[in-house]
Amino acid sequence: MAKETTPKTQITSELTVIPAHAVNIPMFQLLKEDGTVHKGAALPEIDKELALKMFNTMQFIRLLDERMFAAQRQGRISFYLSSLGEEAASIGSAAAIDFNDMIMSQYREQGALAFRGFTVDDFMNQLFSNELDLGKGRQMPVHYGSAALNFMTISSPLGTQIPQAAGYAYGQKLDGNKNCTLVYFGEGAASEGDFHAGLNMAAVYKAPVIFFCRNNGYAISTPATEQFAGDGIAPRATGYGMKAIRVDGNDILAVYQATQEARRIALEEGEPVLIEAMSYRMAGHSTSDDPSGYRTKEEEAKWRVKDPMARFQKWLEGKGWMTEEAAAEQMEAHKKAVLAALKKAETVPAPHIDEIITDVYDTPTQLQKEQLEALKEHIRKYPDAYPATAAGVK
Amino acid sequence: MAKMNLLQAVNSALDIAMAKNDKVSVFGEDVGHFGGVFRATSGLQEKYGRERCFNTPLVEQGIIGFANGLAAQGSFPVAEIQFGDYIFPAFDQIVNETAKFRYRSGNEFNVGGLTIRTPYGGGIHGGHYHSQSPEAYFAHTPGLKIVMPRNPYQAKGLLLSAIFDPNPVLFLEPKRLYRAAVGEVPEDEYTLPLGKAEVVKEGTDVTIVGWGAQVEVIEKAVALAEKDGVNAEIIDLRSILPWDVDTVAESVMKTGRLVVSQEAPHTMAFGSEVAATIQEKCFLYLESPVMRASGIDTPYPLAHEKEYFSDHLKTYEAIKRSLNY
């Protein structure tokens, strides 16, 4: 389907070579690093209640990341992925959309999920793969998901959610329900074929998708400079006939406003939009990674001063909505809540062995049922070898 | 000889291949300066330069497509896919391109210089996407060779053969054993044959076949069976495609019984092919049906990893079923 807005090709007898960096997209920023507002900048309408919820969620995620990283180091959970330094990108964007909009995330957007209402117990049950985990303990830690919160369950393979978002949003459009899909991914995942397929299809079908790229500078050890030769991710939208915004991912107010505008375009103008949020992965890729092998402390220090939470706190203090003391008290409350939830989740049993064959299909096959029975018989014979489930098959 | 773990053995093979032939290059996600997420390519960029050992963008279909082109040009690319679970975006390039390059062109062109290395297998708390054993998907594709080493010595010798074999090879490395398996490995070049199984332990009562990390599991199971007075023969297939039918058939004609122990889900795992072929070749010699110990027919679950895994106890029980049939 041809778009009416596609410009007509002009004919010229002059050989024209378009420069490689013809599209140069500026970065939208409202809050300077010191938390003051750029002169003449028009701030988004944001009330005290929402601003404080955003800040509170940032604090919670920072505390959760810190504690669970430590819990992995203590051997209490097998794996963890921190979003340190990138909290503004996920929380600011999730705050700007409607609760009924769909979120499809990668694996570093726990802030968006917390903003939606995923509780500290929900997080812990997933991280400990216990029987209360909504995902039934099947996936590695941080692969959250919740149908009630319109947050699609995370999958490890990179970029797979991007074309899925185009399809999901196309369904929303056909339903006429005035909702869109917000899909997160990193600048590394944007190299996957699925990225290109997803953007192109969303543009062709005018699906209401907000493609939200967290450009955090690294894909595990690979710096963005070895990931692509172009000017980041945002200019690619142009090639697909899509609008794009580049925003400071460490400025939560700018992220909020950019995402609000993207949502307006997606639903009112009926077009997908690509947002590239510029940030930095302060943490390692995961608990399996050690960034000292591929980047310098000096580089990290340059980004530490751009911390999105400190920046937002300064702005809140300037508004008279937050004080240092109140922020510290909130942090202490989060710490207590996280530690209590951690201790609780740790003692909840693993899912019952019967769950091993459920959900592969809507109902287990005959062969799966036979395999389960044989497995249970085997566990009864060797209970010591299967301590997580032996008690359940007596 | 030197003590090496499986990663060091892989690294040593790559080092030797790169030193021997400057058309050998090594690339994949994070394999450059960082040396790969498992460090299999440590030090190679420093030694051979950024043109021959480099990071790729995060795109598996691109990595293998690029490698196909490089191989067609006459190079020996050794492309790494970070986890076997992430090889599927490259499935088209491997199944439709790599495997058919020579056949479709009437041997005008080939990608025989290509080797694809990727870690496979579970037992490392990896959940669905860091645990799979994908060999059977690829074993259904004529034109590929598939190799799965069981220990450091095998890994180095087989990888050196794979790199210079005139056919494309998928080299699946048992990540559970990367650091856990340590053994004596010659520091110099040596090769081990592709398509040839190895009798790891001779025995008379029952033949146990496995490959890759599963051989270690089988050895544990056989140790249990030995206490019952069972003398089992263990065969490591080493190559899944082409696989060494003769060595397995000869063994089964001697023992009269066969157990296949494999990590992948039961249905259509490579053991099905072994079982079908052996009943054709050895029907009158078999004293019991071919038994299989496999993963169950579900994705690889995290919380139930131990229960899912076809461990030594399940293999031991399969051996008993074979003997007591």
Coordinates of N, CA, C and O in Angstrom, one line a residue, chain A residues 78 129 136-141 143 155-158 188-189 191-194 219-223 226-227 289-290 293-294 350-353 355-357 360 367-368 371 375 378-379 381-382 385-390, chain B residues 28-31 33-34 37 39 45 50 54-61 82 85-86 89 125-130 224 266-267 295-304 306-309 311 313-317 320:
Chain A
S78 N 20.5 -17.3 40.6 CA 21.5 -17.8 39.6 C 22.0 -16.7 38.7 O 23.1 -16.8 38.1
S129 N 12.4 -18.2 41.0 CA 11.8 -19.4 40.2 C 10.9 -20.2 41.1 O 11.0 -21.5 41.0
K136 N 6.0 -19.6 36.3 CA 6.1 -21.0 36.7 C 7.6 -21.5 36.8 O 7.9 -22.6 36.6
G137 N 8.5 -20.5 37.1 CA 9.9 -20.9 37.3 C 10.6 -21.4 36.1 O 11.7 -22.0 36.2
R138 N 10.0 -21.2 34.9 CA 10.6 -21.8 33.8 C 11.8 -21.0 33.1 O 12.6 -21.6 32.5
Q139 N 11.7 -19.7 33.3 CA 12.8 -18.9 32.7 C 13.8 -18.4 33.7 O 13.6 -18.3 34.9
M140 N 14.9 -17.9 33.1 CA 16.0 -17.4 33.9 C 15.5 -16.1 34.7 O 14.5 -15.5 34.2
P141 N 16.1 -15.7 35.8 CA 15.7 -14.5 36.4 C 15.7 -13.3 35.5 O 16.4 -13.3 34.5
H143 N 13.2 -12.5 33.5 CA 12.3 -12.7 32.4 C 10.8 -12.6 32.9 O 10.1 -13.6 32.9
S155 N 11.5 -12.6 26.5 CA 12.2 -13.7 25.9 C 13.7 -13.3 25.7 O 14.0 -12.2 25.4
S156 N 14.6 -14.3 25.9 CA 16.0 -13.9 25.8 C 16.5 -13.6 24.4 O 17.3 -12.7 24.3
P157 N 16.1 -14.3 23.4 CA 16.6 -14.0 22.0 C 16.4 -12.5 21.7 O 15.3 -12.0 21.8
L158 N 17.4 -11.8 21.2 CA 17.3 -10.4 21.0 C 16.5 -10.0 19.8 O 16.7 -10.5 18.7
G188 N 22.1 -2.7 20.4 CA 22.7 -3.9 19.9 C 21.7 -4.8 19.2 O 21.9 -5.2 18.0
A189 N 20.5 -4.9 19.8 CA 19.4 -5.7 19.3 C 18.9 -5.1 18.0 O 18.4 -5.8 17.1
S191 N 20.6 -4.3 15.6 CA 21.3 -4.9 14.5 C 20.6 -6.2 13.9 O 20.9 -6.6 12.8
E192 N 19.8 -6.8 14.7 CA 19.1 -8.0 14.3 C 18.2 -7.8 13.1 O 17.6 -6.7 13.0
G193 N 18.1 -8.8 12.3 CA 17.2 -8.7 11.2 C 15.7 -8.4 11.6 O 15.0 -7.7 10.9
D194 N 15.3 -8.9 12.8 CA 14.0 -8.6 13.3 C 13.7 -7.2 13.4 O 12.5 -6.7 13.3
A219 N 26.7 -3.5 23.8 CA 26.1 -4.8 23.7 C 27.1 -5.8 24.3 O 28.1 -6.1 23.6
I220 N 26.9 -6.2 25.5 CA 27.9 -6.9 26.4 C 29.2 -6.1 26.2 O 29.2 -5.0 26.8
S221 N 30.2 -6.6 25.5 CA 31.5 -5.9 25.5 C 31.6 -5.0 24.2 O 32.5 -4.2 24.1
T222 N 30.6 -5.2 23.3 CA 30.8 -4.5 22.0 C 30.3 -3.1 22.1 O 29.1 -2.8 22.3
P223 N 31.2 -2.1 21.9 CA 30.8 -0.7 22.0 C 29.9 -0.3 20.7 O 30.1 -1.0 19.7
E226 N 31.4 -0.2 17.3 CA 31.7 -1.4 16.5 C 30.4 -2.1 16.1 O 30.4 -3.1 15.5
Q227 N 29.3 -1.5 16.6 CA 27.9 -2.1 16.3 C 27.4 -1.5 15.0 O 26.7 -2.2 14.2
D289 N 29.1 -10.9 33.6 CA 29.9 -10.0 32.9 C 30.8 -9.1 33.8 O 30.3 -8.8 34.9
D290 N 32.0 -8.8 33.3 CA 32.8 -7.9 34.1 C 33.3 -6.8 33.1 O 34.2 -7.0 32.3
G293 N 37.0 -5.5 31.7 CA 37.8 -6.1 30.6 C 37.7 -5.4 29.3 O 38.4 -5.7 28.4
Y294 N 36.7 -4.4 29.2 CA 36.6 -3.7 27.9 C 36.3 -2.2 28.0 O 36.0 -1.6 27.0
A350 N 9.7 -24.7 45.0 CA 9.8 -24.7 43.6 C 8.4 -25.2 43.0 O 7.6 -25.8 43.8
P351 N 8.1 -24.9 41.8 CA 6.8 -25.3 41.2 C 6.7 -26.9 41.3 O 7.8 -27.5 41.2
H352 N 5.5 -27.4 41.4 CA 5.3 -28.8 41.5 C 5.8 -29.4 40.2 O 5.7 -28.8 39.1
I353 N 6.3 -30.7 40.2 CA 6.8 -31.3 39.0 C 5.8 -31.5 38.0 O 6.1 -31.5 36.8
E355 N 4.0 -29.4 36.8 CA 4.0 -28.2 35.9 C 5.0 -28.3 34.8 O 5.0 -27.5 33.9
I356 N 5.9 -29.3 34.8 CA 6.9 -29.4 33.8 C 6.3 -29.6 32.4 O 6.9 -29.2 31.4
I357 N 5.1 -30.3 32.4 CA 4.6 -30.5 31.0 C 3.4 -29.6 30.7 O 2.9 -29.7 29.6
V360 N 3.0 -26.4 27.4 CA 3.7 -26.6 26.1 C 2.7 -26.5 25.0 O 2.9 -25.8 24.0
L367 N 1.9 -38.6 25.1 CA 3.4 -38.9 25.4 C 3.9 -38.1 26.5 O 4.7 -38.6 27.3
Q368 N 3.6 -36.8 26.6 CA 4.1 -36.0 27.7 C 3.6 -36.5 29.0 O 4.3 -36.6 30.0
Q371 N 5.6 -39.5 29.9 CA 7.0 -39.0 30.3 C 6.9 -38.5 31.7 O 7.9 -38.8 32.5
L375 N 8.9 -40.0 34.9 CA 9.8 -39.1 35.7 C 9.4 -39.1 37.2 O 10.3 -39.2 38.0
H378 N 10.7 -42.2 38.7 CA 12.1 -42.1 38.8 C 12.5 -41.2 40.0 O 13.4 -41.6 40.8
I379 N 11.8 -40.1 40.2 CA 12.1 -39.3 41.4 C 11.8 -40.0 42.7 O 12.6 -39.9 43.7
K381 N 12.2 -43.1 43.2 CA 13.3 -44.0 43.4 C 14.5 -43.4 43.9 O 15.3 -43.9 44.6
Y382 N 14.8 -42.1 43.4 CA 16.0 -41.4 43.7 C 15.7 -40.0 44.3 O 16.1 -39.0 43.7
A385 N 18.3 -37.2 44.7 CA 18.9 -36.5 43.5 C 18.0 -35.4 43.0 O 18.5 -34.6 42.2
Y386 N 16.8 -35.3 43.5 CA 15.9 -34.2 43.0 C 15.2 -33.5 44.1 O 14.0 -33.6 44.3
P387 N 16.0 -32.8 45.0 CA 15.5 -32.3 46.2 C 14.4 -31.2 46.0 O 13.5 -31.1 46.9
A388 N 14.4 -30.5 44.9 CA 13.4 -29.5 44.7 C 12.0 -30.0 44.6 O 11.0 -29.3 44.9
T389 N 11.9 -31.2 44.1 CA 10.5 -31.7 43.7 C 10.2 -33.1 44.4 O 9.0 -33.5 44.4
A390 N 11.1 -33.7 45.1 CA 10.9 -35.0 45.7 C 9.7 -35.0 46.6 O 8.9 -36.0 46.6
Chain B
G28 N 32.6 -13.0 15.5 CA 31.3 -13.2 16.2 C 31.1 -12.2 17.2 O 31.9 -11.2 17.4
E29 N 30.0 -12.3 18.0 CA 29.6 -11.2 18.9 C 30.6 -11.3 20.1 O 30.8 -12.4 20.7
D30 N 31.3 -10.2 20.4 CA 32.2 -10.1 21.6 C 33.4 -10.9 21.5 O 34.1 -11.1 22.5
V31 N 33.8 -11.4 20.3 CA 35.0 -12.3 20.2 C 36.3 -11.6 20.1 O 37.3 -12.2 20.3
H33 N 38.5 -8.0 21.2 CA 39.3 -7.7 22.3 C 38.9 -8.5 23.6 O 39.8 -8.9 24.3
F34 N 37.6 -8.6 23.8 CA 37.1 -9.2 25.0 C 37.4 -10.8 25.0 O 37.4 -11.4 26.0
V37 N 32.3 -14.3 25.2 CA 31.7 -14.3 26.5 C 32.3 -15.5 27.4 O 32.3 -15.4 28.6
R39 N 35.4 -16.6 26.6 CA 36.9 -16.3 26.5 C 37.5 -17.4 25.6 O 38.7 -17.7 25.8
Q45 N 42.9 -11.6 18.9 CA 42.9 -10.3 18.3 C 44.3 -9.6 18.5 O 44.9 -9.0 17.5
R50 N 43.1 -7.0 14.2 CA 41.6 -6.8 14.2 C 41.0 -7.2 12.8 O 39.8 -7.3 12.7
F54 N 37.6 -10.4 15.1 CA 36.8 -9.2 15.3 C 35.4 -9.4 15.8 O 34.8 -10.5 15.6
N55 N 34.9 -8.4 16.5 CA 33.5 -8.3 16.9 C 32.7 -8.1 15.7 O 33.0 -7.4 14.8
T56 N 31.5 -8.7 15.7 CA 30.5 -8.5 14.7 C 29.3 -7.7 15.3 O 29.2 -7.8 16.6
P57 N 28.6 -7.0 14.5 CA 27.3 -6.5 15.0 C 26.4 -7.7 15.5 O 26.7 -8.9 15.2
L58 N 25.4 -7.4 16.3 CA 24.6 -8.4 16.9 C 23.6 -8.9 16.0 O 22.4 -8.6 16.0
V59 N 24.0 -9.8 15.0 CA 23.1 -10.3 14.0 C 23.5 -11.6 13.5 O 24.5 -11.7 12.7
E60 N 22.9 -12.7 14.0 CA 23.4 -14.0 13.7 C 23.2 -14.4 12.2 O 24.1 -15.0 11.6
Q61 N 22.1 -13.9 11.6 CA 22.0 -14.2 10.2 C 23.0 -13.5 9.4 O 23.5 -14.0 8.3
Q82 N 27.1 -17.0 19.7 CA 27.4 -16.9 21.1 C 26.8 -18.0 22.0 O 27.4 -18.5 22.9
D85 N 21.5 -21.6 21.2 CA 20.0 -21.2 21.3 C 19.8 -20.0 20.4 O 18.7 -19.7 20.0
Y86 N 20.9 -19.2 20.0 CA 20.7 -18.0 19.2 C 21.1 -18.2 17.8 O 21.3 -17.3 17.0
P89 N 18.2 -17.4 14.0 CA 18.1 -16.4 12.9 C 19.0 -16.7 11.7 O 18.8 -16.3 10.6
H125 N 22.0 -23.8 34.7 CA 21.0 -22.8 35.1 C 20.6 -21.8 34.0 O 20.5 -20.6 34.2
G126 N 20.6 -22.3 32.8 CA 20.4 -21.4 31.6 C 19.0 -21.3 31.1 O 18.7 -20.5 30.3
G127 N 18.0 -22.0 31.7 CA 16.6 -21.9 31.3 C 16.5 -22.2 29.8 O 17.4 -22.9 29.2
H128 N 15.4 -21.8 29.2 CA 15.0 -22.1 27.8 C 16.1 -21.8 26.8 O 16.3 -22.5 25.8
Y129 N 16.7 -20.6 27.0 CA 17.5 -20.0 25.9 C 19.0 -20.0 26.1 O 19.7 -19.3 25.4
H130 N 19.5 -20.8 27.0 CA 20.9 -21.0 27.2 C 21.2 -22.5 27.5 O 22.2 -22.8 28.2
L224 N 27.9 -47.0 37.8 CA 26.9 -47.5 38.6 C 26.5 -49.0 38.2 O 26.4 -49.9 39.0
H266 N 13.2 -35.9 23.8 CA 13.1 -37.3 23.3 C 12.7 -37.4 21.8 O 13.4 -38.1 21.0
T267 N 11.6 -36.8 21.4 CA 11.0 -37.0 20.1 C 11.9 -36.4 19.0 O 12.2 -35.2 19.1
G295 N 16.0 -36.0 27.2 CA 15.2 -34.9 27.9 C 13.8 -35.2 27.6 O 13.4 -36.0 26.7
I296 N 12.8 -34.6 28.3 CA 11.4 -34.9 28.0 C 11.0 -33.8 27.0 O 11.6 -32.9 26.7
D297 N 9.8 -34.1 26.4 CA 9.3 -33.3 25.3 C 8.7 -31.9 25.8 O 7.5 -31.7 25.6
T298 N 9.6 -31.1 26.3 CA 9.2 -29.8 26.7 C 10.4 -28.8 26.5 O 11.5 -29.3 26.2
P299 N 10.1 -27.5 26.5 CA 11.3 -26.6 26.5 C 12.1 -26.9 27.7 O 11.6 -27.5 28.7
Y300 N 13.4 -26.4 27.8 CA 14.3 -26.7 28.9 C 13.9 -25.8 30.0 O 14.2 -24.6 30.0
P301 N 13.3 -26.3 31.1 CA 12.9 -25.4 32.2 C 14.0 -25.1 33.2 O 14.8 -26.0 33.5
L302 N 13.9 -23.9 33.8 CA 15.0 -23.5 34.8 C 14.8 -24.2 36.1 O 15.7 -24.9 36.6
A303 N 13.6 -24.1 36.7 CA 13.4 -24.6 38.0 C 13.5 -26.1 38.1 O 13.8 -26.7 39.0
H304 N 13.1 -26.8 37.0 CA 13.1 -28.2 36.9 C 14.2 -28.8 36.0 O 14.1 -29.8 35.4
K306 N 17.1 -30.1 36.9 CA 17.6 -31.4 37.3 C 16.7 -32.5 36.9 O 17.1 -33.6 36.4
E307 N 15.4 -32.2 37.0 CA 14.4 -33.2 36.7 C 14.3 -33.5 35.1 O 14.1 -34.6 34.7
Y308 N 14.5 -32.4 34.4 CA 14.4 -32.5 32.9 C 15.6 -33.3 32.3 O 15.5 -34.1 31.4
F309 N 16.8 -33.1 32.9 CA 18.0 -33.5 32.4 C 18.1 -35.1 32.3 O 17.7 -35.7 33.3
D311 N 20.1 -37.4 33.1 CA 21.3 -37.6 33.9 C 21.8 -39.0 34.0 O 21.2 -39.9 33.4
L313 N 21.5 -41.1 36.4 CA 20.6 -42.0 37.0 C 19.5 -42.5 36.0 O 19.2 -43.7 35.9
K314 N 19.1 -41.6 35.1 CA 18.1 -42.0 34.1 C 18.8 -42.9 33.1 O 18.2 -43.8 32.5
T315 N 20.1 -42.6 32.8 CA 20.9 -43.4 31.9 C 21.1 -44.8 32.5 O 20.9 -45.8 31.8
Y316 N 21.4 -44.9 33.7 CA 21.6 -46.1 34.5 C 20.3 -47.0 34.4 O 20.3 -48.2 34.1
E317 N 19.1 -46.3 34.6 CA 17.9 -47.0 34.6 C 17.6 -47.5 33.2 O 17.0 -48.6 33.0
K320 N 19.5 -50.7 32.7 CA 18.8 -51.8 33.4 C 17.6 -52.3 32.6 O 17.4 -53.5 32.5

